[in-house]
PDB file of C-alpha atoms in Angstrom:
ATOM      1  CA  MET A 206      -0.026  -0.040  -0.412  1.00 95.00           C
ATOM      2  CA  ASN A 207       0.567   3.943  -0.189  1.00 98.00           C
ATOM      3  CA  VAL A 208       1.543   5.027   3.027  1.00 98.00           C
ATOM      4  CA  LEU A 209       1.886   8.617   3.968  1.00 98.00           C
ATOM      5  CA  VAL A 210       4.593   9.395   7.261  1.00 98.00           C
ATOM      6  CA  THR A 211       4.831  12.344   8.502  1.00 98.00           C
ATOM      7  CA  GLY A 212       8.406  13.297  10.315  1.00 97.00           C
ATOM      8  CA  GLY A 213       9.441  10.649   7.581  1.00 97.00           C
ATOM      9  CA  ALA A 214      12.846  12.481   7.302  1.00 97.00           C
ATOM     10  CA  GLY A 215      13.876  12.087  10.774  1.00 96.00           C
ATOM     11  CA  TYR A 216      15.627   9.106  12.631  1.00 97.00           C
ATOM     12  CA  ILE A 217      12.893   6.524  13.254  1.00 97.00           C
ATOM     13  CA  GLY A 218      10.831   7.702  10.392  1.00 98.00           C
ATOM     14  CA  SER A 219      13.942   7.559   8.390  1.00 98.00           C
ATOM     15  CA  HIS A 220      14.080   3.789   9.339  1.00 98.00           C
ATOM     16  CA  THR A 221      10.688   2.745   8.927  1.00 98.00           C
ATOM     17  CA  CYS A 222      10.518   4.367   5.203  1.00 98.00           C
ATOM     18  CA  LYS A 223      13.422   1.812   4.651  1.00 98.00           C
ATOM     19  CA  ALA A 224      11.422  -0.980   6.512  1.00 98.00           C
ATOM     20  CA  LEU A 225       7.954  -0.053   4.417  1.00 98.00           C
ATOM     21  CA  HIS A 226       9.671  -0.097   1.049  1.00 98.00           C
ATOM     22  CA  ARG A 227      11.510  -3.645   1.757  1.00 97.00           C
ATOM     23  CA  ALA A 228       8.422  -4.611   2.142  1.00 98.00           C
ATOM     24  CA  GLY A 229       7.012  -3.749  -0.856  1.00 98.00           C
ATOM     25  CA  HIS A 230       4.934  -0.314   0.633  1.00 98.00           C
ATOM     26  CA  LEU A 231       5.876   2.677  -1.265  1.00 98.00           C
ATOM     27  CA  PRO A 232       6.493   5.357   1.820  1.00 98.00           C
ATOM     28  CA  VAL A 233       5.332   8.986   1.194  1.00 98.00           C
ATOM     29  CA  THR A 234       7.133  11.305   3.579  1.00 98.00           C
ATOM     30  CA  TYR A 235       5.611  14.206   4.671  1.00 98.00           C
ATOM     31  CA  ASP A 236       8.213  16.507   6.569  1.00 97.00           C
ATOM     32  CA  ASN A 237       8.908  19.964   7.607  1.00 96.00           C
ATOM     33  CA  LEU A 238      12.604  19.329   7.503  1.00 96.00           C
ATOM     34  CA  SER A 239      12.987  21.526  10.574  1.00 93.00           C
ATOM     35  CA  SER A 240      14.613  18.579  12.680  1.00 92.00           C
ATOM     36  CA  GLY A 241      14.839  15.725  10.053  1.00 95.00           C
ATOM     37  CA  HIS A 242      16.520  15.385   6.206  1.00 96.00           C
ATOM     38  CA  ALA A 243      15.880  15.531   2.966  1.00 97.00           C
ATOM     39  CA  HIS A 244      18.771  13.428   2.090  1.00 96.00           C
ATOM     40  CA  ALA A 245      17.404  10.877   4.534  1.00 97.00           C
ATOM     41  CA  VAL A 246      14.413  10.656   1.816  1.00 98.00           C
ATOM     42  CA  LYS A 247      15.530   7.760  -0.578  1.00 96.00           C
ATOM     43  CA  TRP A 248      12.454   5.205  -0.874  1.00 97.00           C
ATOM     44  CA  GLY A 249       9.622   7.333  -2.003  1.00 98.00           C
ATOM     45  CA  PRO A 250       8.520  11.209  -2.619  1.00 98.00           C
ATOM     46  CA  LEU A 251       9.214  14.043  -0.393  1.00 98.00           C
ATOM     47  CA  VAL A 252       6.144  16.495   0.676  1.00 98.00           C
ATOM     48  CA  VAL A 253       7.519  19.710   2.194  1.00 98.00           C
ATOM     49  CA  GLY A 254       4.880  20.705   4.397  1.00 97.00           C
ATOM     50  CA  ASP A 255       3.856  21.163   8.028  1.00 95.00           C
ATOM     51  CA  ILE A 256       1.228  18.926   9.676  1.00 94.00           C
ATOM     52  CA  ALA A 257      -0.331  22.022  10.843  1.00 92.00           C
ATOM     53  CA  ASP A 258      -1.685  22.684   7.318  1.00 95.00           C
ATOM     54  CA  THR A 259      -4.350  20.085   7.389  1.00 96.00           C
ATOM     55  CA  THR A 260      -5.600  21.250   3.391  1.00 97.00           C
ATOM     56  CA  LEU A 261      -1.998  20.196   2.248  1.00 98.00           C
ATOM     57  CA  LEU A 262      -1.943  16.622   4.376  1.00 97.00           C
ATOM     58  CA  ALA A 263      -5.273  15.761   2.884  1.00 97.00           C
ATOM     59  CA  ALA A 264      -4.278  16.405  -0.663  1.00 98.00           C
ATOM     60  CA  THR A 265      -0.938  14.710  -0.418  1.00 98.00           C
ATOM     61  CA  LEU A 266      -3.116  11.743   1.005  1.00 98.00           C
ATOM     62  CA  GLY A 267      -5.429  11.796  -2.200  1.00 97.00           C
ATOM     63  CA  ALA A 268      -2.798  12.357  -4.478  1.00 98.00           C
ATOM     64  CA  HIS A 269      -0.670   9.707  -3.782  1.00 98.00           C
ATOM     65  CA  ASP A 270      -3.480   7.572  -3.052  1.00 98.00           C
ATOM     66  CA  CYS A 271      -2.359   6.742   0.882  1.00 98.00           C
ATOM     67  CA  GLN A 272      -4.419   4.069   2.429  1.00 98.00           C
ATOM     68  CA  ALA A 273      -2.417   4.157   6.114  1.00 98.00           C
ATOM     69  CA  ILE A 274      -0.637   7.061   7.910  1.00 98.00           C
ATOM     70  CA  ILE A 275       2.649   6.522  10.028  1.00 98.00           C
ATOM     71  CA  HIS A 276       2.678   9.105  12.498  1.00 98.00           C
ATOM     72  CA  PHE A 277       5.977  10.594  13.968  1.00 98.00           C
ATOM     73  CA  ALA A 278       6.042  13.949  13.324  1.00 97.00           C
ATOM     74  CA  ALA A 279       6.624  15.850  16.981  1.00 96.00           C
ATOM     75  CA  HIS A 280       8.625  17.790  19.070  1.00 95.00           C
ATOM     76  CA  ALA A 281      10.835  15.089  21.576  1.00 90.00           C
ATOM     77  CA  TYR A 282      12.807  17.126  24.068  1.00 88.00           C
ATOM     78  CA  VAL A 283      11.338  16.021  27.480  1.00 88.00           C
ATOM     79  CA  GLY A 284      13.687  19.452  28.914  1.00 85.00           C
ATOM     80  CA  GLU A 285      12.667  22.034  26.134  1.00 91.00           C
ATOM     81  CA  SER A 286       8.917  20.704  27.078  1.00 93.00           C
ATOM     82  CA  VAL A 287       9.237  22.141  30.232  1.00 91.00           C
ATOM     83  CA  GLY A 288      10.393  25.186  29.542  1.00 93.00           C
ATOM     84  CA  ASP A 289       7.936  25.403  26.594  1.00 96.00           C
ATOM     85  CA  PRO A 290       4.317  23.342  27.088  1.00 96.00           C
ATOM     86  CA  LEU A 291       2.552  25.390  24.632  1.00 98.00           C
ATOM     87  CA  LYS A 292       5.201  24.547  21.895  1.00 97.00           C
ATOM     88  CA  TYR A 293       4.659  21.047  22.383  1.00 97.00           C
ATOM     89  CA  TYR A 294       0.906  20.979  23.283  1.00 98.00           C
ATOM     90  CA  ALA A 295       0.475  23.203  19.987  1.00 97.00           C
ATOM     91  CA  ASN A 296       2.835  21.049  17.570  1.00 97.00           C
ATOM     92  CA  ASN A 297       2.271  17.224  19.331  1.00 97.00           C
ATOM     93  CA  VAL A 298      -1.602  17.793  20.516  1.00 98.00           C
ATOM     94  CA  ALA A 299      -2.886  20.457  17.741  1.00 97.00           C
ATOM     95  CA  GLY A 300      -0.914  19.259  15.185  1.00 97.00           C
ATOM     96  CA  THR A 301      -2.211  15.667  15.219  1.00 97.00           C
ATOM     97  CA  ILE A 302      -5.941  16.756  15.889  1.00 97.00           C
ATOM     98  CA  GLY A 303      -5.088  18.171  12.017  1.00 96.00           C
ATOM     99  CA  MET A 304      -3.562  15.375  11.135  1.00 97.00           C
ATOM    100  CA  ILE A 305      -6.599  13.344  11.925  1.00 97.00           C
ATOM    101  CA  GLU A 306      -9.069  15.903  10.063  1.00 97.00           C
ATOM    102  CA  ALA A 307      -7.136  15.429   6.940  1.00 97.00           C
ATOM    103  CA  ALA A 308      -7.330  11.540   7.576  1.00 98.00           C
ATOM    104  CA  ARG A 309     -11.091  11.889   7.643  1.00 97.00           C
ATOM    105  CA  ILE A 310     -11.090  14.291   4.386  1.00 96.00           C
ATOM    106  CA  ALA A 311      -9.114  11.801   2.562  1.00 97.00           C
ATOM    107  CA  GLY A 312     -10.945   9.013   4.120  1.00 97.00           C
ATOM    108  CA  VAL A 313      -7.690   6.880   5.914  1.00 98.00           C
ATOM    109  CA  LYS A 314      -8.917   4.597   8.115  1.00 97.00           C
ATOM    110  CA  ARG A 315      -5.519   3.283   9.664  1.00 98.00           C
ATOM    111  CA  ILE A 316      -2.990   5.583  11.619  1.00 98.00           C
ATOM    112  CA  VAL A 317       0.001   3.866  13.555  1.00 98.00           C
ATOM    113  CA  PHE A 318       1.418   6.608  16.027  1.00 98.00           C
ATOM    114  CA  SER A 319       5.087   6.910  17.314  1.00 98.00           C
ATOM    115  CA  SER A 320       4.618   7.225  21.262  1.00 98.00           C
ATOM    116  CA  THR A 321       6.647   6.966  24.338  1.00 96.00           C
ATOM    117  CA  CYS A 322       7.489   5.217  27.453  1.00 95.00           C
ATOM    118  CA  ALA A 323       7.449   8.658  28.950  1.00 94.00           C
ATOM    119  CA  VAL A 324       3.487   8.259  29.321  1.00 96.00           C
ATOM    120  CA  PHE A 325       3.856   5.931  32.109  1.00 95.00           C
ATOM    121  CA  GLY A 326       6.227   8.527  34.449  1.00 92.00           C
ATOM    122  CA  ILE A 327       8.020   6.992  37.102  1.00 90.00           C
ATOM    123  CA  PRO A 328       6.234   3.531  37.370  1.00 89.00           C
ATOM    124  CA  GLY A 329       8.525   1.487  39.865  1.00 85.00           C
ATOM    125  CA  LEU A 330       8.050  -1.502  37.788  1.00 89.00           C
ATOM    126  CA  ALA A 331      10.688  -3.989  37.725  1.00 89.00           C
ATOM    127  CA  LEU A 332       8.687  -4.570  33.335  1.00 96.00           C
ATOM    128  CA  ILE A 333       6.913  -2.379  32.063  1.00 97.00           C
ATOM    129  CA  ASP A 334       3.444  -3.934  30.430  1.00 97.00           C
ATOM    130  CA  GLU A 335       0.633  -2.039  28.615  1.00 97.00           C
ATOM    131  CA  HIS A 336      -1.474  -1.927  31.971  1.00 94.00           C
ATOM    132  CA  ALA A 337       0.757  -0.106  33.833  1.00 96.00           C
ATOM    133  CA  GLU A 338      -0.496   3.324  35.157  1.00 95.00           C
ATOM    134  CA  ARG A 339      -0.008   6.122  33.017  1.00 96.00           C
ATOM    135  CA  ARG A 340       0.883   9.242  34.953  1.00 94.00           C
ATOM    136  CA  PRO A 341       3.517  11.233  32.422  1.00 95.00           C
ATOM    137  CA  ILE A 342       5.956  13.906  34.614  1.00 91.00           C
ATOM    138  CA  ASN A 343       6.857  16.430  31.717  1.00 93.00           C
ATOM    139  CA  PRO A 344       4.891  17.951  29.130  1.00 95.00           C
ATOM    140  CA  TYR A 345       6.318  15.884  26.513  1.00 95.00           C
ATOM    141  CA  GLY A 346       4.708  12.766  27.929  1.00 95.00           C
ATOM    142  CA  ARG A 347       1.564  14.244  28.286  1.00 96.00           C
ATOM    143  CA  SER A 348       1.296  15.388  25.108  1.00 98.00           C
ATOM    144  CA  LYS A 349       2.328  11.855  23.725  1.00 98.00           C
ATOM    145  CA  LEU A 350      -0.787  10.052  26.266  1.00 98.00           C
ATOM    146  CA  MET A 351      -3.263  12.778  24.926  1.00 98.00           C
ATOM    147  CA  VAL A 352      -3.011  11.585  21.504  1.00 98.00           C
ATOM    148  CA  GLU A 353      -3.699   7.902  22.658  1.00 98.00           C
ATOM    149  CA  THR A 354      -6.668   9.121  24.100  1.00 98.00           C
ATOM    150  CA  ILE A 355      -7.920  11.077  21.174  1.00 98.00           C
ATOM    151  CA  LEU A 356      -7.314   8.343  18.503  1.00 98.00           C
ATOM    152  CA  GLU A 357      -9.096   6.064  21.045  1.00 98.00           C
ATOM    153  CA  ASP A 358     -11.963   8.229  20.780  1.00 98.00           C
ATOM    154  CA  CYS A 359     -11.343   8.605  17.181  1.00 98.00           C
ATOM    155  CA  TRP A 360     -11.639   4.292  16.654  1.00 98.00           C
ATOM    156  CA  SER A 361     -15.264   5.037  18.740  1.00 97.00           C
ATOM    157  CA  ALA A 362     -16.572   8.004  16.398  1.00 97.00           C
ATOM    158  CA  TYR A 363     -14.997   7.689  13.530  1.00 97.00           C
ATOM    159  CA  GLY A 364     -13.659   4.232  12.593  1.00 97.00           C
ATOM    160  CA  ILE A 365     -10.477   5.550  12.272  1.00 98.00           C
ATOM    161  CA  ALA A 366      -8.373   2.406  13.118  1.00 98.00           C
ATOM    162  CA  SER A 367      -4.800   3.217  15.208  1.00 98.00           C
ATOM    163  CA  MET A 368      -2.182   1.586  17.242  1.00 98.00           C
ATOM    164  CA  ALA A 369       0.621   3.384  19.534  1.00 98.00           C
ATOM    165  CA  LEU A 370       3.889   2.653  19.642  1.00 98.00           C
ATOM    166  CA  ARG A 371       5.507   3.251  23.210  1.00 98.00           C
ATOM    167  CA  TYR A 372       9.179   3.172  21.944  1.00 94.00           C
ATOM    168  CA  PHE A 373      12.017   2.440  25.139  1.00 95.00           C
ATOM    169  CA  ASN A 374      15.154   3.571  24.234  1.00 94.00           C
ATOM    170  CA  ALA A 375      15.458   3.913  20.517  1.00 96.00           C
ATOM    171  CA  ALA A 376      19.353   3.611  19.353  1.00 97.00           C
ATOM    172  CA  GLY A 377      21.725   2.546  17.133  1.00 97.00           C
ATOM    173  CA  ALA A 378      22.164   3.167  13.354  1.00 97.00           C
ATOM    174  CA  ASP A 379      20.546   1.357   9.631  1.00 97.00           C
ATOM    175  CA  PRO A 380      23.317  -1.694   9.467  1.00 96.00           C
ATOM    176  CA  ASP A 381      23.766  -1.416   5.511  1.00 96.00           C
ATOM    177  CA  GLY A 382      25.104   2.215   6.439  1.00 94.00           C
ATOM    178  CA  GLU A 383      22.411   4.279   4.588  1.00 95.00           C
ATOM    179  CA  LEU A 384      21.286   6.178   7.510  1.00 96.00           C
ATOM    180  CA  GLY A 385      21.709   7.458  11.349  1.00 94.00           C
ATOM    181  CA  GLU A 386      21.255   9.144  14.202  1.00 93.00           C
ATOM    182  CA  GLU A 387      21.392  12.821  13.355  1.00 90.00           C
ATOM    183  CA  HIS A 388      19.659  15.629  15.891  1.00 83.00           C
ATOM    184  CA  ASP A 389      20.865  18.838  16.862  1.00 81.00           C
ATOM    185  CA  PRO A 390      21.096  19.142  19.719  1.00 82.00           C
ATOM    186  CA  GLU A 391      21.942  15.443  20.120  1.00 84.00           C
ATOM    187  CA  THR A 392      20.540  14.274  23.565  1.00 85.00           C
ATOM    188  CA  HIS A 393      20.771  11.092  23.586  1.00 89.00           C
ATOM    189  CA  LEU A 394      23.105   8.480  25.474  1.00 93.00           C
ATOM    190  CA  ILE A 395      24.861   6.298  23.075  1.00 95.00           C
ATOM    191  CA  PRO A 396      25.406   8.703  20.322  1.00 94.00           C
ATOM    192  CA  LEU A 397      27.217  11.201  22.440  1.00 93.00           C
ATOM    193  CA  VAL A 398      29.351   8.401  23.935  1.00 95.00           C
ATOM    194  CA  LEU A 399      30.224   7.489  20.593  1.00 94.00           C
ATOM    195  CA  GLN A 400      31.072  11.379  19.460  1.00 91.00           C
ATOM    196  CA  SER A 401      33.565  11.696  22.640  1.00 92.00           C
ATOM    197  CA  ALA A 402      35.099   8.124  21.598  1.00 93.00           C
ATOM    198  CA  LEU A 403      35.862  10.362  18.612  1.00 91.00           C
ATOM    199  CA  ASP A 404      37.390  13.942  20.190  1.00 90.00           C
ATOM    200  CA  PRO A 405      39.169  12.983  23.087  1.00 88.00           C
ATOM    201  CA  ALA A 406      38.013  16.645  23.992  1.00 91.00           C
ATOM    202  CA  ARG A 407      35.194  15.397  24.924  1.00 91.00           C
ATOM    203  CA  SER A 408      33.335  14.221  27.573  1.00 92.00           C
ATOM    204  CA  ILE A 409      29.770  12.026  28.350  1.00 93.00           C
ATOM    205  CA  SER A 410      27.997  13.501  31.544  1.00 93.00           C
ATOM    206  CA  VAL A 411      26.910  10.806  33.255  1.00 95.00           C
ATOM    207  CA  PHE A 412      23.231  12.192  35.652  1.00 93.00           C
ATOM    208  CA  GLY A 413      23.615  10.630  38.924  1.00 94.00           C
ATOM    209  CA  THR A 414      25.451   7.831  40.587  1.00 95.00           C
ATOM    210  CA  ASP A 415      23.550   6.985  43.597  1.00 95.00           C
ATOM    211  CA  TYR A 416      20.233   5.200  42.569  1.00 94.00           C
ATOM    212  CA  PRO A 417      19.250   1.624  43.547  1.00 93.00           C
ATOM    213  CA  THR A 418      21.003  -0.128  40.600  1.00 94.00           C
ATOM    214  CA  PRO A 419      23.355  -2.218  40.329  1.00 95.00           C
ATOM    215  CA  ASP A 420      26.421   0.494  39.877  1.00 96.00           C
ATOM    216  CA  GLY A 421      24.430   2.843  40.733  1.00 96.00           C
ATOM    217  CA  THR A 422      23.588   4.832  37.464  1.00 96.00           C
ATOM    218  CA  CYS A 423      20.311   4.866  35.583  1.00 94.00           C
ATOM    219  CA  ILE A 424      19.220   1.575  33.478  1.00 95.00           C
ATOM    220  CA  ARG A 425      17.490   2.070  30.070  1.00 96.00           C
ATOM    221  CA  ASP A 426      16.279  -0.778  27.710  1.00 97.00           C
ATOM    222  CA  TYR A 427      17.791   0.079  24.379  1.00 98.00           C
ATOM    223  CA  VAL A 428      16.224  -1.012  20.878  1.00 98.00           C
ATOM    224  CA  HIS A 429      17.907  -1.062  17.534  1.00 98.00           C
ATOM    225  CA  VAL A 430      16.069   1.516  15.342  1.00 98.00           C
ATOM    226  CA  SER A 431      15.843  -1.059  12.475  1.00 98.00           C
ATOM    227  CA  ASP A 432      13.909  -2.891  15.488  1.00 98.00           C
ATOM    228  CA  LEU A 433      11.457  -0.500  15.917  1.00 98.00           C
ATOM    229  CA  ALA A 434      10.900   0.654  12.216  1.00 98.00           C
ATOM    230  CA  ASP A 435       9.476  -2.871  11.587  1.00 98.00           C
ATOM    231  CA  ALA A 436       7.543  -3.127  13.970  1.00 98.00           C
ATOM    232  CA  HIS A 437       5.409  -0.492  12.532  1.00 98.00           C
ATOM    233  CA  VAL A 438       5.538  -2.270   9.279  1.00 98.00           C
ATOM    234  CA  LEU A 439       4.086  -5.241  11.821  1.00 98.00           C
ATOM    235  CA  ALA A 440       1.560  -2.672  13.299  1.00 98.00           C
ATOM    236  CA  LEU A 441      -0.233  -1.623   9.820  1.00 97.00           C
ATOM    237  CA  ASP A 442      -0.929  -5.616   9.200  1.00 95.00           C
ATOM    238  CA  ALA A 443      -2.162  -6.038  13.121  1.00 97.00           C
ATOM    239  CA  ILE A 444      -4.587  -3.043  12.472  1.00 97.00           C
ATOM    240  CA  ASP A 445      -6.022  -4.928   9.609  1.00 94.00           C
ATOM    241  CA  ARG A 446      -6.314  -7.944  11.598  1.00 94.00           C
ATOM    242  CA  ALA A 447      -7.802  -6.446  14.601  1.00 94.00           C
ATOM    243  CA  PRO A 448      -9.489  -2.985  13.676  1.00 95.00           C
ATOM    244  CA  GLY A 449      -9.554  -0.626  16.767  1.00 97.00           C
ATOM    245  CA  PHE A 450      -7.196   1.368  18.751  1.00 98.00           C
ATOM    246  CA  SER A 451      -4.858  -0.607  20.843  1.00 97.00           C
ATOM    247  CA  ALA A 452      -0.865   0.239  22.344  1.00 98.00           C
ATOM    248  CA  CYS A 453       2.398  -2.026  22.258  1.00 98.00           C
ATOM    249  CA  ASN A 454       5.199  -1.227  24.420  1.00 98.00           C
ATOM    250  CA  LEU A 455       8.585  -1.704  22.293  1.00 98.00           C
ATOM    251  CA  GLY A 456      12.045  -2.940  24.095  1.00 97.00           C
ATOM    252  CA  THR A 457      13.505  -6.196  25.059  1.00 97.00           C
ATOM    253  CA  GLY A 458      12.926  -6.908  28.352  1.00 97.00           C
ATOM    254  CA  ARG A 459      16.584  -6.481  29.266  1.00 96.00           C
ATOM    255  CA  GLY A 460      17.797  -3.368  31.113  1.00 96.00           C
ATOM    256  CA  VAL A 461      21.192  -1.888  30.192  1.00 97.00           C
ATOM    257  CA  SER A 462      23.291   0.539  33.038  1.00 97.00           C
ATOM    258  CA  ILE A 463      24.654   4.386  31.840  1.00 97.00           C
ATOM    259  CA  SER A 464      28.173   2.691  33.573  1.00 97.00           C
ATOM    260  CA  GLU A 465      27.376  -0.684  31.111  1.00 97.00           C
ATOM    261  CA  VAL A 466      26.969   1.809  27.767  1.00 97.00           C
ATOM    262  CA  VAL A 467      29.935   3.924  28.476  1.00 97.00           C
ATOM    263  CA  ALA A 468      32.351  -0.026  29.307  1.00 97.00           C
ATOM    264  CA  ALA A 469      30.789  -1.292  26.083  1.00 98.00           C
ATOM    265  CA  ALA A 470      31.755   1.790  23.898  1.00 97.00           C
ATOM    266  CA  SER A 471      35.002   2.029  25.064  1.00 96.00           C
ATOM    267  CA  ARG A 472      35.570  -1.868  24.513  1.00 97.00           C
ATOM    268  CA  LEU A 473      34.134  -1.569  21.114  1.00 96.00           C
ATOM    269  CA  THR A 474      35.869   1.289  20.021  1.00 96.00           C
ATOM    270  CA  ASN A 475      39.216   0.746  21.691  1.00 96.00           C
ATOM    271  CA  ARG A 476      39.237   4.462  22.539  1.00 95.00           C
ATOM    272  CA  LYS A 477      39.266   6.008  25.707  1.00 93.00           C
ATOM    273  CA  ILE A 478      35.994   8.140  27.064  1.00 95.00           C
ATOM    274  CA  ASN A 479      35.872  10.918  29.568  1.00 94.00           C
ATOM    275  CA  VAL A 480      32.780  10.721  31.813  1.00 95.00           C
ATOM    276  CA  ARG A 481      32.081  13.503  33.898  1.00 94.00           C
ATOM    277  CA  HIS A 482      30.272  12.774  36.737  1.00 94.00           C
ATOM    278  CA  ALA A 483      26.768  15.213  37.678  1.00 93.00           C
ATOM    279  CA  PRO A 484      23.856  15.540  40.254  1.00 93.00           C
ATOM    280  CA  ARG A 485      20.992  14.120  39.348  1.00 89.00           C
ATOM    281  CA  ARG A 486      18.726  15.406  37.082  1.00 81.00           C
ATOM    282  CA  PRO A 487      14.756  15.517  38.308  1.00 76.00           C
ATOM    283  CA  GLY A 488      12.542  13.373  37.261  1.00 69.00           C
ATOM    284  CA  ASP A 489      14.825  10.363  36.232  1.00 80.00           C
ATOM    285  CA  PRO A 490      13.492   7.035  37.345  1.00 83.00           C
ATOM    286  CA  PRO A 491      16.597   4.844  37.965  1.00 88.00           C
ATOM    287  CA  GLU A 492      15.145   1.776  35.650  1.00 91.00           C
ATOM    288  CA  LEU A 493      13.065   1.892  32.819  1.00 93.00           C
ATOM    289  CA  VAL A 494      12.478  -1.674  30.999  1.00 97.00           C
ATOM    290  CA  ALA A 495       9.522  -2.883  28.530  1.00 97.00           C
ATOM    291  CA  ASP A 496       7.721  -6.191  28.830  1.00 97.00           C
ATOM    292  CA  PRO A 497       7.269  -6.742  25.181  1.00 97.00           C
ATOM    293  CA  SER A 498       4.916  -9.517  25.629  1.00 97.00           C
ATOM    294  CA  ARG A 499       1.977  -8.130  23.879  1.00 97.00           C
ATOM    295  CA  ALA A 500       4.564  -6.782  20.603  1.00 98.00           C
ATOM    296  CA  GLN A 501       5.517 -10.489  20.454  1.00 97.00           C
ATOM    297  CA  THR A 502       2.090 -11.999  20.243  1.00 97.00           C
ATOM    298  CA  GLU A 503       0.059  -9.096  18.532  1.00 96.00           C
ATOM    299  CA  LEU A 504       2.630  -8.185  16.212  1.00 97.00           C
ATOM    300  CA  GLY A 505       4.448 -11.225  16.184  1.00 97.00           C
ATOM    301  CA  TRP A 506       7.648  -8.938  16.444  1.00 97.00           C
ATOM    302  CA  SER A 507      10.919  -9.374  18.434  1.00 94.00           C
ATOM    303  CA  ALA A 508      13.672  -6.746  18.842  1.00 96.00           C
ATOM    304  CA  ARG A 509      16.607  -9.298  16.567  1.00 94.00           C
ATOM    305  CA  ARG A 510      19.235  -6.174  16.646  1.00 95.00           C
ATOM    306  CA  SER A 511      19.000  -4.965  19.735  1.00 97.00           C
ATOM    307  CA  ASP A 512      21.595  -6.393  21.822  1.00 96.00           C
ATOM    308  CA  LEU A 513      24.014  -3.219  22.865  1.00 97.00           C
ATOM    309  CA  ASP A 514      26.863  -4.919  21.027  1.00 97.00           C
ATOM    310  CA  THR A 515      25.499  -4.903  17.653  1.00 98.00           C
ATOM    311  CA  ILE A 516      23.647  -1.648  18.610  1.00 98.00           C
ATOM    312  CA  LEU A 517      26.964   0.037  19.150  1.00 98.00           C
ATOM    313  CA  SER A 518      28.321  -1.306  16.287  1.00 97.00           C
ATOM    314  CA  ASP A 519      26.152  -0.317  13.792  1.00 97.00           C
ATOM    315  CA  ALA A 520      25.938   3.205  15.221  1.00 96.00           C
ATOM    316  CA  TRP A 521      30.020   3.583  15.302  1.00 96.00           C
ATOM    317  CA  ALA A 522      30.066   2.495  11.649  1.00 96.00           C
ATOM    318  CA  TRP A 523      27.674   5.231  10.732  1.00 94.00           C
ATOM    319  CA  PHE A 524      29.696   7.993  12.382  1.00 90.00           C
ATOM    320  CA  LYS A 525      32.818   6.856  11.027  1.00 89.00           C
ATOM    321  CA  SER A 526      31.454   6.617   7.216  1.00 88.00           C
ATOM    322  CA  GLN A 527      30.072  10.501   7.963  1.00 83.00           C
ATOM    323  CA  GLY A 528      34.061  11.673   7.828  1.00 65.00           C
ATOM    324  CA  ALA A 529      33.970  12.323  11.727  1.00 53.00           C
ATOM    325  CA  ASP A 530      36.738   9.951  13.080  1.00 46.00           C
ATOM    326  CA  ALA A 531      40.091  11.380  10.757  1.00 37.00           C
ATOM    327  CA  LYS A 532      42.025   8.744  12.842  1.00 39.00           C
ATOM    328  CA  THR A 533      40.290   5.218  11.310  1.00 36.00           C
TER     329      THR A 533
END
């Protein structure tokens, strides 16, 4: 089918476009390029536009005969959301309402939504399943939870079927070296660690070393971006099999600490990584690890490339391919 991918020029969106193409679908990227990259759009057409432009969105859906939408377009910096919540509610919530209205105009009845484990806040569970209480602690998480609620209501009211995919920590790069992580500013741990490996003058900040974890640093569930991309393709089929609204957590069920990531990156790159210890950041949970059982059952999905060494190796290869490492 032809699939509109909002935010398809971004990190996870572009990897998903490649996965759609590999599965025989045509991805139609719709992106305002505020944080995405036109050079990452390689497997279908690019329409430059904002999700607030309902008229252009509806026209794009019709012109390309799209039968489904995968919706990534959103602001995604937790700290920024705290300082400027209206920016997040305007884009992530109001913008999504416009996208759904465009779907109604064009008669599109299937939406896969890029959600986040931030909807859970600090759940205090060893493994977080879909029944865990959703109590987000920042405007970014609240904006995503609002969209989940809106989508659920739109199934009841308009018959628009949807699935929310709640990622844990996306990481890694395309195994073929065609795509990677290009955020500005970069806030994610693994690219920051690898950038520090590339440049001895840089250091990585570790926020908090006194958490109730084996080594005192936070534990997270890292998922390879290509595994996440595959889940979106599988979600399209799952919506067809069981129309309605549903949500799946995407993770590995295995946690890795920040100190373990740094040590593994140093071993894999054979580089010293400078670490600077800093105080805890408010609101950082000690541990966030997914229970991926529902995704395995409902999507037939598993995290095949999400062991830490593979994530680091793919990301390291991509960073070096960008000419960032003159010594290699």
